[in-house]
């Protein structure tokens, strides 16, 4: 049976945002799962093999040192080799159907739901990639996408840092087209394609690329960047260039931002011409929907 090598950070659920922020700054891609019953969480960094896991163990531990005093509870970092079946069951028990927005209902592929009139069902199997929709950042993005489509009608859409593909899927089912997506993790790209195929969606182009290097087939009228604040700040100009502003205002959804970091992100994007339309705070995260004025 296939063994999955990981570095595991066991912590209080309330500390996950800080852990994600610290590891994103160190260029790690993570998956986190929290238990509402116990208040504990596990954050995973994938490794290629045992040697890679040991190397990443030290780098992860070093990245977390400056944050230790801010953690609300004890944390532990270790390596593990998990069987594929064990991994699947470990996160499945935390993922259940829920309403993400006025029209969007997210459900795991193994559950059945009874939709209400007007509901759009997002069925997905996130695997080892970020994005079940539970996370406050993902939920906020889905709400903004739902609201924008209801107000503006279908538009072209780009999912920057697509993870499991949940935003691409939600956008496509809401009527956005064309839809493009990219992620710097090849496994995320594969998972996103699988989730779109599961929903019968086969016309979303997904690429493996870094944010600063990605060249979309075309600029898009709506861009969602659910990427942590440190990345949004570093690549702010690149993010804004992804937005199509030739035929009217473009729209930008920024997420992955801890609430205390939001003012800095807001100021940076306002300096580039973005106008905040709405913000929403879910748990420790604040996300914003912005308009970028038409370029003439």
PDB file of C-alpha atoms in Angstrom:
ATOM      1  CA  UNK A   1       0.000   0.000   0.000  1.00  0.00           C
ATOM      2  CA  UNK A   2       1.289   3.472  -0.904  1.00  0.00           C
ATOM      3  CA  UNK A   3       2.950   5.423   1.913  1.00  0.00           C
ATOM      4  CA  UNK A   4       2.554   9.205   2.046  1.00  0.00           C
ATOM      5  CA  UNK A   5       5.492  11.025   3.670  1.00  0.00           C
ATOM      6  CA  UNK A   6       4.474  14.121   5.611  1.00  0.00           C
ATOM      7  CA  UNK A   7       5.597  16.576   8.250  1.00  0.00           C
ATOM      8  CA  UNK A   8       2.773  16.992  10.769  1.00  0.00           C
ATOM      9  CA  UNK A   9       2.240  20.008  13.012  1.00  0.00           C
ATOM     10  CA  UNK A  10      -0.176  19.196  15.838  1.00  0.00           C
ATOM     11  CA  UNK A  11      -1.589  22.357  17.420  1.00  0.00           C
ATOM     12  CA  UNK A  12      -4.579  24.170  18.824  1.00  0.00           C
ATOM     13  CA  UNK A  13      -7.100  24.884  16.062  1.00  0.00           C
ATOM     14  CA  UNK A  14      -6.894  28.601  16.872  1.00  0.00           C
ATOM     15  CA  UNK A  15      -3.188  28.575  15.978  1.00  0.00           C
ATOM     16  CA  UNK A  16      -3.639  27.226  12.443  1.00  0.00           C
ATOM     17  CA  UNK A  17      -3.783  30.687  10.784  1.00  0.00           C
ATOM     18  CA  UNK A  18      -0.420  31.613  12.321  1.00  0.00           C
ATOM     19  CA  UNK A  19       1.079  28.268  11.314  1.00  0.00           C
ATOM     20  CA  UNK A  20      -0.195  28.644   7.747  1.00  0.00           C
ATOM     21  CA  UNK A  21       1.180  32.181   7.572  1.00  0.00           C
ATOM     22  CA  UNK A  22       4.595  31.154   8.925  1.00  0.00           C
ATOM     23  CA  UNK A  23       4.901  28.222   6.543  1.00  0.00           C
ATOM     24  CA  UNK A  24       3.684  30.200   3.531  1.00  0.00           C
ATOM     25  CA  UNK A  25       6.425  32.742   4.211  1.00  0.00           C
ATOM     26  CA  UNK A  26       8.880  29.822   4.100  1.00  0.00           C
ATOM     27  CA  UNK A  27       7.423  28.689   0.736  1.00  0.00           C
ATOM     28  CA  UNK A  28       5.621  25.593   2.033  1.00  0.00           C
ATOM     29  CA  UNK A  29       2.286  24.394   0.647  1.00  0.00           C
ATOM     30  CA  UNK A  30       0.150  23.009   3.482  1.00  0.00           C
ATOM     31  CA  UNK A  31      -3.147  21.263   4.197  1.00  0.00           C
ATOM     32  CA  UNK A  32      -4.845  21.800   7.555  1.00  0.00           C
ATOM     33  CA  UNK A  33      -7.711  19.979   9.232  1.00  0.00           C
ATOM     34  CA  UNK A  34      -9.353  21.051  12.496  1.00  0.00           C
ATOM     35  CA  UNK A  35     -11.666  19.227  14.879  1.00  0.00           C
ATOM     36  CA  UNK A  36     -14.437  21.365  16.315  1.00  0.00           C
ATOM     37  CA  UNK A  37     -15.013  18.716  18.970  1.00  0.00           C
ATOM     38  CA  UNK A  38     -11.465  18.713  20.384  1.00  0.00           C
ATOM     39  CA  UNK A  39     -10.267  22.175  19.392  1.00  0.00           C
ATOM     40  CA  UNK A  40      -7.092  20.608  17.986  1.00  0.00           C
ATOM     41  CA  UNK A  41      -5.743  20.654  14.445  1.00  0.00           C
ATOM     42  CA  UNK A  42      -3.217  18.928  12.214  1.00  0.00           C
ATOM     43  CA  UNK A  43      -1.304  20.780   9.521  1.00  0.00           C
ATOM     44  CA  UNK A  44       0.503  18.716   6.901  1.00  0.00           C
ATOM     45  CA  UNK A  45       3.481  19.440   4.664  1.00  0.00           C
ATOM     46  CA  UNK A  46       3.919  16.829   1.948  1.00  0.00           C
ATOM     47  CA  UNK A  47       7.340  15.241   1.335  1.00  0.00           C
ATOM     48  CA  UNK A  48       8.739  13.134  -1.501  1.00  0.00           C
ATOM     49  CA  UNK A  49      10.427  10.534   0.687  1.00  0.00           C
ATOM     50  CA  UNK A  50      11.897   9.936   4.137  1.00  0.00           C
ATOM     51  CA  UNK A  51      14.988  12.078   3.506  1.00  0.00           C
ATOM     52  CA  UNK A  52      12.882  14.939   2.180  1.00  0.00           C
ATOM     53  CA  UNK A  53      10.595  14.661   5.223  1.00  0.00           C
ATOM     54  CA  UNK A  54      13.535  14.942   7.618  1.00  0.00           C
ATOM     55  CA  UNK A  55      14.880  17.956   5.744  1.00  0.00           C
ATOM     56  CA  UNK A  56      11.477  19.653   5.805  1.00  0.00           C
ATOM     57  CA  UNK A  57      11.053  18.795   9.493  1.00  0.00           C
ATOM     58  CA  UNK A  58      13.987  21.036  10.368  1.00  0.00           C
ATOM     59  CA  UNK A  59      12.883  23.814   8.021  1.00  0.00           C
ATOM     60  CA  UNK A  60       9.318  23.717   9.359  1.00  0.00           C
ATOM     61  CA  UNK A  61      10.534  23.757  12.960  1.00  0.00           C
ATOM     62  CA  UNK A  62      12.795  26.732  12.236  1.00  0.00           C
ATOM     63  CA  UNK A  63       9.961  28.619  10.516  1.00  0.00           C
ATOM     64  CA  UNK A  64       7.702  28.205  13.558  1.00  0.00           C
ATOM     65  CA  UNK A  65      10.227  29.319  16.197  1.00  0.00           C
ATOM     66  CA  UNK A  66       9.404  33.070  15.981  1.00  0.00           C
ATOM     67  CA  UNK A  67       5.686  32.286  16.451  1.00  0.00           C
ATOM     68  CA  UNK A  68       5.901  29.998  19.480  1.00  0.00           C
ATOM     69  CA  UNK A  69       5.135  32.679  22.071  1.00  0.00           C
ATOM     70  CA  UNK A  70       1.956  33.650  20.195  1.00  0.00           C
ATOM     71  CA  UNK A  71       0.488  30.141  20.087  1.00  0.00           C
ATOM     72  CA  UNK A  72      -2.512  29.617  22.359  1.00  0.00           C
ATOM     73  CA  UNK A  73      -1.718  25.969  23.100  1.00  0.00           C
ATOM     74  CA  UNK A  74       1.029  23.364  22.847  1.00  0.00           C
ATOM     75  CA  UNK A  75       2.304  22.322  19.439  1.00  0.00           C
ATOM     76  CA  UNK A  76       4.436  19.453  18.184  1.00  0.00           C
ATOM     77  CA  UNK A  77       6.215  18.869  14.883  1.00  0.00           C
ATOM     78  CA  UNK A  78       7.040  15.385  13.637  1.00  0.00           C
ATOM     79  CA  UNK A  79       7.428  13.295  10.509  1.00  0.00           C
ATOM     80  CA  UNK A  80       5.018  10.526   9.626  1.00  0.00           C
ATOM     81  CA  UNK A  81       4.468   7.932   6.945  1.00  0.00           C
ATOM     82  CA  UNK A  82       0.741   7.535   6.453  1.00  0.00           C
ATOM     83  CA  UNK A  83      -0.980   4.861   4.434  1.00  0.00           C
ATOM     84  CA  UNK A  84      -3.169   6.261   1.666  1.00  0.00           C
ATOM     85  CA  UNK A  85      -6.248   4.734   3.291  1.00  0.00           C
ATOM     86  CA  UNK A  86      -5.390   6.225   6.708  1.00  0.00           C
ATOM     87  CA  UNK A  87      -4.898   9.661   5.156  1.00  0.00           C
ATOM     88  CA  UNK A  88      -8.213   9.521   3.348  1.00  0.00           C
ATOM     89  CA  UNK A  89     -10.142   8.597   6.467  1.00  0.00           C
ATOM     90  CA  UNK A  90      -8.351  11.180   8.636  1.00  0.00           C
ATOM     91  CA  UNK A  91      -9.748  14.133   6.718  1.00  0.00           C
ATOM     92  CA  UNK A  92     -13.034  12.608   5.551  1.00  0.00           C
ATOM     93  CA  UNK A  93     -14.382  12.577   9.103  1.00  0.00           C
ATOM     94  CA  UNK A  94     -14.039  16.377   9.235  1.00  0.00           C
ATOM     95  CA  UNK A  95     -15.684  17.141   5.866  1.00  0.00           C
ATOM     96  CA  UNK A  96     -19.485  17.283   5.627  1.00  0.00           C
ATOM     97  CA  UNK A  97     -22.034  19.102   3.466  1.00  0.00           C
ATOM     98  CA  UNK A  98     -22.714  22.771   4.173  1.00  0.00           C
ATOM     99  CA  UNK A  99     -24.083  25.940   2.552  1.00  0.00           C
ATOM    100  CA  UNK A 100     -21.261  28.199   1.384  1.00  0.00           C
ATOM    101  CA  UNK A 101     -23.329  31.039  -0.122  1.00  0.00           C
ATOM    102  CA  UNK A 102     -26.865  31.964  -1.144  1.00  0.00           C
ATOM    103  CA  UNK A 103     -26.847  29.437  -3.993  1.00  0.00           C
ATOM    104  CA  UNK A 104     -23.781  27.261  -3.486  1.00  0.00           C
ATOM    105  CA  UNK A 105     -23.894  24.096  -1.375  1.00  0.00           C
ATOM    106  CA  UNK A 106     -20.630  22.189  -0.937  1.00  0.00           C
ATOM    107  CA  UNK A 107     -20.761  18.450  -0.380  1.00  0.00           C
ATOM    108  CA  UNK A 108     -18.166  15.666  -0.268  1.00  0.00           C
ATOM    109  CA  UNK A 109     -18.457  13.187  -3.108  1.00  0.00           C
ATOM    110  CA  UNK A 110     -19.487  10.408  -0.701  1.00  0.00           C
ATOM    111  CA  UNK A 111     -22.487  12.244   0.809  1.00  0.00           C
ATOM    112  CA  UNK A 112     -25.975  12.835  -0.585  1.00  0.00           C
ATOM    113  CA  UNK A 113     -27.831  16.118  -0.088  1.00  0.00           C
ATOM    114  CA  UNK A 114     -31.379  17.250  -0.833  1.00  0.00           C
ATOM    115  CA  UNK A 115     -31.057  20.561  -2.722  1.00  0.00           C
ATOM    116  CA  UNK A 116     -33.504  23.415  -2.257  1.00  0.00           C
ATOM    117  CA  UNK A 117     -34.902  25.389  -5.176  1.00  0.00           C
ATOM    118  CA  UNK A 118     -32.125  27.366  -6.847  1.00  0.00           C
ATOM    119  CA  UNK A 119     -29.288  25.508  -5.121  1.00  0.00           C
ATOM    120  CA  UNK A 120     -26.095  24.741  -7.013  1.00  0.00           C
ATOM    121  CA  UNK A 121     -24.292  21.679  -5.661  1.00  0.00           C
ATOM    122  CA  UNK A 122     -20.495  21.561  -5.571  1.00  0.00           C
ATOM    123  CA  UNK A 123     -19.450  17.944  -5.156  1.00  0.00           C
ATOM    124  CA  UNK A 124     -15.754  17.453  -4.543  1.00  0.00           C
ATOM    125  CA  UNK A 125     -13.066  15.200  -3.172  1.00  0.00           C
ATOM    126  CA  UNK A 126     -10.282  17.525  -1.993  1.00  0.00           C
ATOM    127  CA  UNK A 127      -7.762  14.774  -1.345  1.00  0.00           C
ATOM    128  CA  UNK A 128      -4.504  16.189  -0.017  1.00  0.00           C
ATOM    129  CA  UNK A 129      -5.071  19.684  -1.401  1.00  0.00           C
ATOM    130  CA  UNK A 130      -6.327  22.807   0.290  1.00  0.00           C
ATOM    131  CA  UNK A 131      -9.944  23.709  -0.324  1.00  0.00           C
ATOM    132  CA  UNK A 132     -13.021  22.054   1.134  1.00  0.00           C
ATOM    133  CA  UNK A 133     -14.877  25.350   1.472  1.00  0.00           C
ATOM    134  CA  UNK A 134     -14.992  25.129   5.268  1.00  0.00           C
ATOM    135  CA  UNK A 135     -12.074  27.507   5.579  1.00  0.00           C
ATOM    136  CA  UNK A 136     -13.146  31.123   6.068  1.00  0.00           C
ATOM    137  CA  UNK A 137     -11.037  32.264   3.128  1.00  0.00           C
ATOM    138  CA  UNK A 138     -12.608  29.823   0.661  1.00  0.00           C
ATOM    139  CA  UNK A 139     -16.116  30.447   1.916  1.00  0.00           C
ATOM    140  CA  UNK A 140     -15.686  34.214   1.520  1.00  0.00           C
ATOM    141  CA  UNK A 141     -14.496  33.770  -2.073  1.00  0.00           C
ATOM    142  CA  UNK A 142     -17.521  31.629  -2.930  1.00  0.00           C
ATOM    143  CA  UNK A 143     -19.833  34.246  -1.425  1.00  0.00           C
ATOM    144  CA  UNK A 144     -18.210  37.035  -3.440  1.00  0.00           C
ATOM    145  CA  UNK A 145     -18.423  34.972  -6.645  1.00  0.00           C
ATOM    146  CA  UNK A 146     -22.103  34.266  -6.027  1.00  0.00           C
ATOM    147  CA  UNK A 147     -22.841  37.944  -5.340  1.00  0.00           C
ATOM    148  CA  UNK A 148     -20.879  39.219  -8.346  1.00  0.00           C
ATOM    149  CA  UNK A 149     -22.600  36.847 -10.761  1.00  0.00           C
ATOM    150  CA  UNK A 150     -26.020  37.800  -9.375  1.00  0.00           C
ATOM    151  CA  UNK A 151     -25.250  41.509  -9.819  1.00  0.00           C
ATOM    152  CA  UNK A 152     -23.096  41.569 -12.967  1.00  0.00           C
ATOM    153  CA  UNK A 153     -23.957  38.369 -14.821  1.00  0.00           C
ATOM    154  CA  UNK A 154     -21.504  35.744 -16.102  1.00  0.00           C
ATOM    155  CA  UNK A 155     -17.948  36.912 -16.766  1.00  0.00           C
ATOM    156  CA  UNK A 156     -14.548  35.392 -17.427  1.00  0.00           C
ATOM    157  CA  UNK A 157     -12.804  34.096 -14.303  1.00  0.00           C
ATOM    158  CA  UNK A 158      -9.309  33.187 -13.136  1.00  0.00           C
ATOM    159  CA  UNK A 159      -8.621  31.117 -10.016  1.00  0.00           C
ATOM    160  CA  UNK A 160      -5.110  32.038  -8.827  1.00  0.00           C
ATOM    161  CA  UNK A 161      -3.807  29.332  -6.502  1.00  0.00           C
ATOM    162  CA  UNK A 162      -6.639  26.916  -7.201  1.00  0.00           C
ATOM    163  CA  UNK A 163      -5.894  24.172  -4.638  1.00  0.00           C
ATOM    164  CA  UNK A 164      -8.689  21.604  -4.895  1.00  0.00           C
ATOM    165  CA  UNK A 165     -10.375  23.621  -7.663  1.00  0.00           C
ATOM    166  CA  UNK A 166     -13.395  24.540  -5.565  1.00  0.00           C
ATOM    167  CA  UNK A 167     -13.470  28.185  -6.714  1.00  0.00           C
ATOM    168  CA  UNK A 168     -13.076  27.202 -10.369  1.00  0.00           C
ATOM    169  CA  UNK A 169     -15.886  24.688  -9.997  1.00  0.00           C
ATOM    170  CA  UNK A 170     -18.123  27.128  -8.145  1.00  0.00           C
ATOM    171  CA  UNK A 171     -17.518  29.840 -10.728  1.00  0.00           C
ATOM    172  CA  UNK A 172     -18.192  27.544 -13.666  1.00  0.00           C
ATOM    173  CA  UNK A 173     -21.423  26.206 -12.151  1.00  0.00           C
ATOM    174  CA  UNK A 174     -22.533  29.786 -11.454  1.00  0.00           C
ATOM    175  CA  UNK A 175     -22.109  30.511 -15.167  1.00  0.00           C
ATOM    176  CA  UNK A 176     -18.704  32.186 -15.381  1.00  0.00           C
ATOM    177  CA  UNK A 177     -16.907  31.497 -18.660  1.00  0.00           C
ATOM    178  CA  UNK A 178     -14.282  30.989 -19.748  1.00  0.00           C
ATOM    179  CA  UNK A 179     -12.672  29.813 -16.508  1.00  0.00           C
ATOM    180  CA  UNK A 180      -8.922  29.423 -16.031  1.00  0.00           C
ATOM    181  CA  UNK A 181      -6.913  28.279 -13.018  1.00  0.00           C
ATOM    182  CA  UNK A 182      -3.365  27.662 -11.879  1.00  0.00           C
ATOM    183  CA  UNK A 183      -1.438  26.423  -8.856  1.00  0.00           C
ATOM    184  CA  UNK A 184       2.246  25.917  -8.113  1.00  0.00           C
ATOM    185  CA  UNK A 185       1.589  22.396  -6.774  1.00  0.00           C
ATOM    186  CA  UNK A 186       1.284  19.690  -9.477  1.00  0.00           C
ATOM    187  CA  UNK A 187      -0.812  17.549  -7.130  1.00  0.00           C
ATOM    188  CA  UNK A 188      -3.280  20.416  -6.715  1.00  0.00           C
ATOM    189  CA  UNK A 189      -3.610  20.686 -10.494  1.00  0.00           C
ATOM    190  CA  UNK A 190      -4.390  16.968 -10.757  1.00  0.00           C
ATOM    191  CA  UNK A 191      -6.908  17.142  -7.896  1.00  0.00           C
ATOM    192  CA  UNK A 192      -8.609  20.196  -9.392  1.00  0.00           C
ATOM    193  CA  UNK A 193      -9.012  18.426 -12.736  1.00  0.00           C
ATOM    194  CA  UNK A 194     -10.456  15.389 -10.944  1.00  0.00           C
ATOM    195  CA  UNK A 195     -12.993  17.488  -9.016  1.00  0.00           C
ATOM    196  CA  UNK A 196     -14.099  19.339 -12.125  1.00  0.00           C
ATOM    197  CA  UNK A 197     -14.481  16.055 -14.001  1.00  0.00           C
ATOM    198  CA  UNK A 198     -16.492  14.630 -11.095  1.00  0.00           C
ATOM    199  CA  UNK A 199     -18.950  17.498 -11.612  1.00  0.00           C
ATOM    200  CA  UNK A 200     -19.008  16.994 -15.377  1.00  0.00           C
ATOM    201  CA  UNK A 201     -16.990  20.154 -16.047  1.00  0.00           C
ATOM    202  CA  UNK A 202     -14.335  19.642 -18.726  1.00  0.00           C
ATOM    203  CA  UNK A 203     -13.764  23.131 -20.147  1.00  0.00           C
ATOM    204  CA  UNK A 204     -11.597  24.714 -17.424  1.00  0.00           C
ATOM    205  CA  UNK A 205      -7.917  25.102 -18.365  1.00  0.00           C
ATOM    206  CA  UNK A 206      -5.656  24.498 -15.347  1.00  0.00           C
ATOM    207  CA  UNK A 207      -1.904  25.064 -15.386  1.00  0.00           C
ATOM    208  CA  UNK A 208       0.969  24.431 -12.985  1.00  0.00           C
ATOM    209  CA  UNK A 209       2.791  27.733 -12.540  1.00  0.00           C
ATOM    210  CA  UNK A 210       4.129  30.229 -10.040  1.00  0.00           C
ATOM    211  CA  UNK A 211       2.127  33.405  -9.533  1.00  0.00           C
ATOM    212  CA  UNK A 212       4.844  35.713 -10.844  1.00  0.00           C
ATOM    213  CA  UNK A 213       5.378  33.606 -13.977  1.00  0.00           C
ATOM    214  CA  UNK A 214       1.818  32.623 -14.949  1.00  0.00           C
ATOM    215  CA  UNK A 215       0.580  33.892 -18.304  1.00  0.00           C
ATOM    216  CA  UNK A 216      -3.186  33.369 -18.716  1.00  0.00           C
ATOM    217  CA  UNK A 217      -4.644  32.588 -22.142  1.00  0.00           C
ATOM    218  CA  UNK A 218      -6.451  35.908 -21.716  1.00  0.00           C
ATOM    219  CA  UNK A 219      -6.949  38.461 -18.924  1.00  0.00           C
ATOM    220  CA  UNK A 220     -10.115  37.744 -16.944  1.00  0.00           C
ATOM    221  CA  UNK A 221     -12.839  40.106 -15.775  1.00  0.00           C
ATOM    222  CA  UNK A 222     -12.923  38.475 -12.334  1.00  0.00           C
ATOM    223  CA  UNK A 223      -9.810  37.157 -10.584  1.00  0.00           C
ATOM    224  CA  UNK A 224      -9.767  35.411  -7.208  1.00  0.00           C
ATOM    225  CA  UNK A 225      -6.435  35.134  -5.396  1.00  0.00           C
ATOM    226  CA  UNK A 226      -6.936  33.027  -2.283  1.00  0.00           C
ATOM    227  CA  UNK A 227      -3.272  33.159  -1.350  1.00  0.00           C
ATOM    228  CA  UNK A 228      -1.761  34.237   1.959  1.00  0.00           C
ATOM    229  CA  UNK A 229      -1.061  37.908   2.627  1.00  0.00           C
ATOM    230  CA  UNK A 230       2.708  37.645   2.289  1.00  0.00           C
ATOM    231  CA  UNK A 231       2.258  36.432  -1.301  1.00  0.00           C
ATOM    232  CA  UNK A 232      -0.476  38.946  -2.151  1.00  0.00           C
ATOM    233  CA  UNK A 233       1.798  41.763  -1.008  1.00  0.00           C
ATOM    234  CA  UNK A 234       4.863  40.489  -2.861  1.00  0.00           C
ATOM    235  CA  UNK A 235       3.037  39.951  -6.153  1.00  0.00           C
ATOM    236  CA  UNK A 236       0.455  42.744  -5.968  1.00  0.00           C
ATOM    237  CA  UNK A 237       1.324  44.229  -9.359  1.00  0.00           C
ATOM    238  CA  UNK A 238       1.324  40.797 -11.009  1.00  0.00           C
ATOM    239  CA  UNK A 239      -2.091  40.018  -9.507  1.00  0.00           C
ATOM    240  CA  UNK A 240      -3.602  43.258 -10.792  1.00  0.00           C
ATOM    241  CA  UNK A 241      -2.230  42.621 -14.293  1.00  0.00           C
ATOM    242  CA  UNK A 242      -4.263  39.403 -14.446  1.00  0.00           C
ATOM    243  CA  UNK A 243      -7.514  41.412 -14.374  1.00  0.00           C
ATOM    244  CA  UNK A 244      -9.177  42.369 -17.689  1.00  0.00           C
ATOM    245  CA  UNK A 245     -10.023  46.085 -17.542  1.00  0.00           C
ATOM    246  CA  UNK A 246     -10.269  46.869 -21.251  1.00  0.00           C
ATOM    247  CA  UNK A 247     -14.043  46.452 -21.570  1.00  0.00           C
ATOM    248  CA  UNK A 248     -15.165  47.905 -18.247  1.00  0.00           C
ATOM    249  CA  UNK A 249     -14.251  47.611 -14.600  1.00  0.00           C
ATOM    250  CA  UNK A 250     -12.512  44.418 -13.548  1.00  0.00           C
ATOM    251  CA  UNK A 251     -13.052  42.665 -10.234  1.00  0.00           C
ATOM    252  CA  UNK A 252     -10.517  41.222  -7.839  1.00  0.00           C
ATOM    253  CA  UNK A 253     -11.187  38.961  -4.863  1.00  0.00           C
ATOM    254  CA  UNK A 254      -8.363  38.855  -2.322  1.00  0.00           C
ATOM    255  CA  UNK A 255      -8.380  36.227   0.391  1.00  0.00           C
ATOM    256  CA  UNK A 256      -6.062  34.230   2.623  1.00  0.00           C
ATOM    257  CA  UNK A 257      -5.515  37.309   4.799  1.00  0.00           C
ATOM    258  CA  UNK A 258      -5.430  37.333   8.592  1.00  0.00           C
ATOM    259  CA  UNK A 259      -7.637  40.148   9.878  1.00  0.00           C
ATOM    260  CA  UNK A 260      -4.727  42.060  11.414  1.00  0.00           C
ATOM    261  CA  UNK A 261      -2.931  41.939   8.043  1.00  0.00           C
ATOM    262  CA  UNK A 262      -5.873  43.185   6.009  1.00  0.00           C
ATOM    263  CA  UNK A 263      -5.148  46.943   6.370  1.00  0.00           C
ATOM    264  CA  UNK A 264      -1.674  46.478   4.857  1.00  0.00           C
ATOM    265  CA  UNK A 265      -3.047  44.469   1.929  1.00  0.00           C
ATOM    266  CA  UNK A 266      -5.860  46.997   1.448  1.00  0.00           C
ATOM    267  CA  UNK A 267      -3.417  49.906   1.350  1.00  0.00           C
ATOM    268  CA  UNK A 268      -1.141  48.130  -1.131  1.00  0.00           C
ATOM    269  CA  UNK A 269      -3.923  47.370  -3.599  1.00  0.00           C
ATOM    270  CA  UNK A 270      -5.583  50.759  -3.212  1.00  0.00           C
ATOM    271  CA  UNK A 271      -2.258  52.293  -4.238  1.00  0.00           C
ATOM    272  CA  UNK A 272      -2.556  50.267  -7.450  1.00  0.00           C
ATOM    273  CA  UNK A 273      -6.039  51.628  -8.153  1.00  0.00           C
ATOM    274  CA  UNK A 274      -8.240  48.979  -6.542  1.00  0.00           C
ATOM    275  CA  UNK A 275     -11.454  50.191  -4.895  1.00  0.00           C
ATOM    276  CA  UNK A 276     -12.833  48.085  -2.072  1.00  0.00           C
ATOM    277  CA  UNK A 277     -16.461  47.113  -2.678  1.00  0.00           C
ATOM    278  CA  UNK A 278     -16.990  44.791   0.253  1.00  0.00           C
ATOM    279  CA  UNK A 279     -15.111  42.937   2.938  1.00  0.00           C
ATOM    280  CA  UNK A 280     -16.103  39.996   5.077  1.00  0.00           C
ATOM    281  CA  UNK A 281     -14.518  38.455   8.165  1.00  0.00           C
ATOM    282  CA  UNK A 282     -14.930  34.746   8.902  1.00  0.00           C
ATOM    283  CA  UNK A 283     -13.071  33.396  11.917  1.00  0.00           C
ATOM    284  CA  UNK A 284      -9.557  34.917  11.894  1.00  0.00           C
ATOM    285  CA  UNK A 285      -9.633  35.798   8.201  1.00  0.00           C
ATOM    286  CA  UNK A 286     -10.749  38.934   6.345  1.00  0.00           C
ATOM    287  CA  UNK A 287     -11.326  38.862   2.589  1.00  0.00           C
ATOM    288  CA  UNK A 288     -12.131  41.685   0.203  1.00  0.00           C
ATOM    289  CA  UNK A 289     -13.852  42.202  -3.137  1.00  0.00           C
ATOM    290  CA  UNK A 290     -12.403  45.050  -5.220  1.00  0.00           C
ATOM    291  CA  UNK A 291     -13.114  46.873  -8.455  1.00  0.00           C
ATOM    292  CA  UNK A 292     -10.289  47.931 -10.752  1.00  0.00           C
ATOM    293  CA  UNK A 293     -11.287  50.839 -13.030  1.00  0.00           C
ATOM    294  CA  UNK A 294     -11.509  50.442 -16.777  1.00  0.00           C
ATOM    295  CA  UNK A 295      -8.327  51.243 -18.676  1.00  0.00           C
ATOM    296  CA  UNK A 296      -8.878  53.416 -21.728  1.00  0.00           C
TER     297      UNK A 296
END
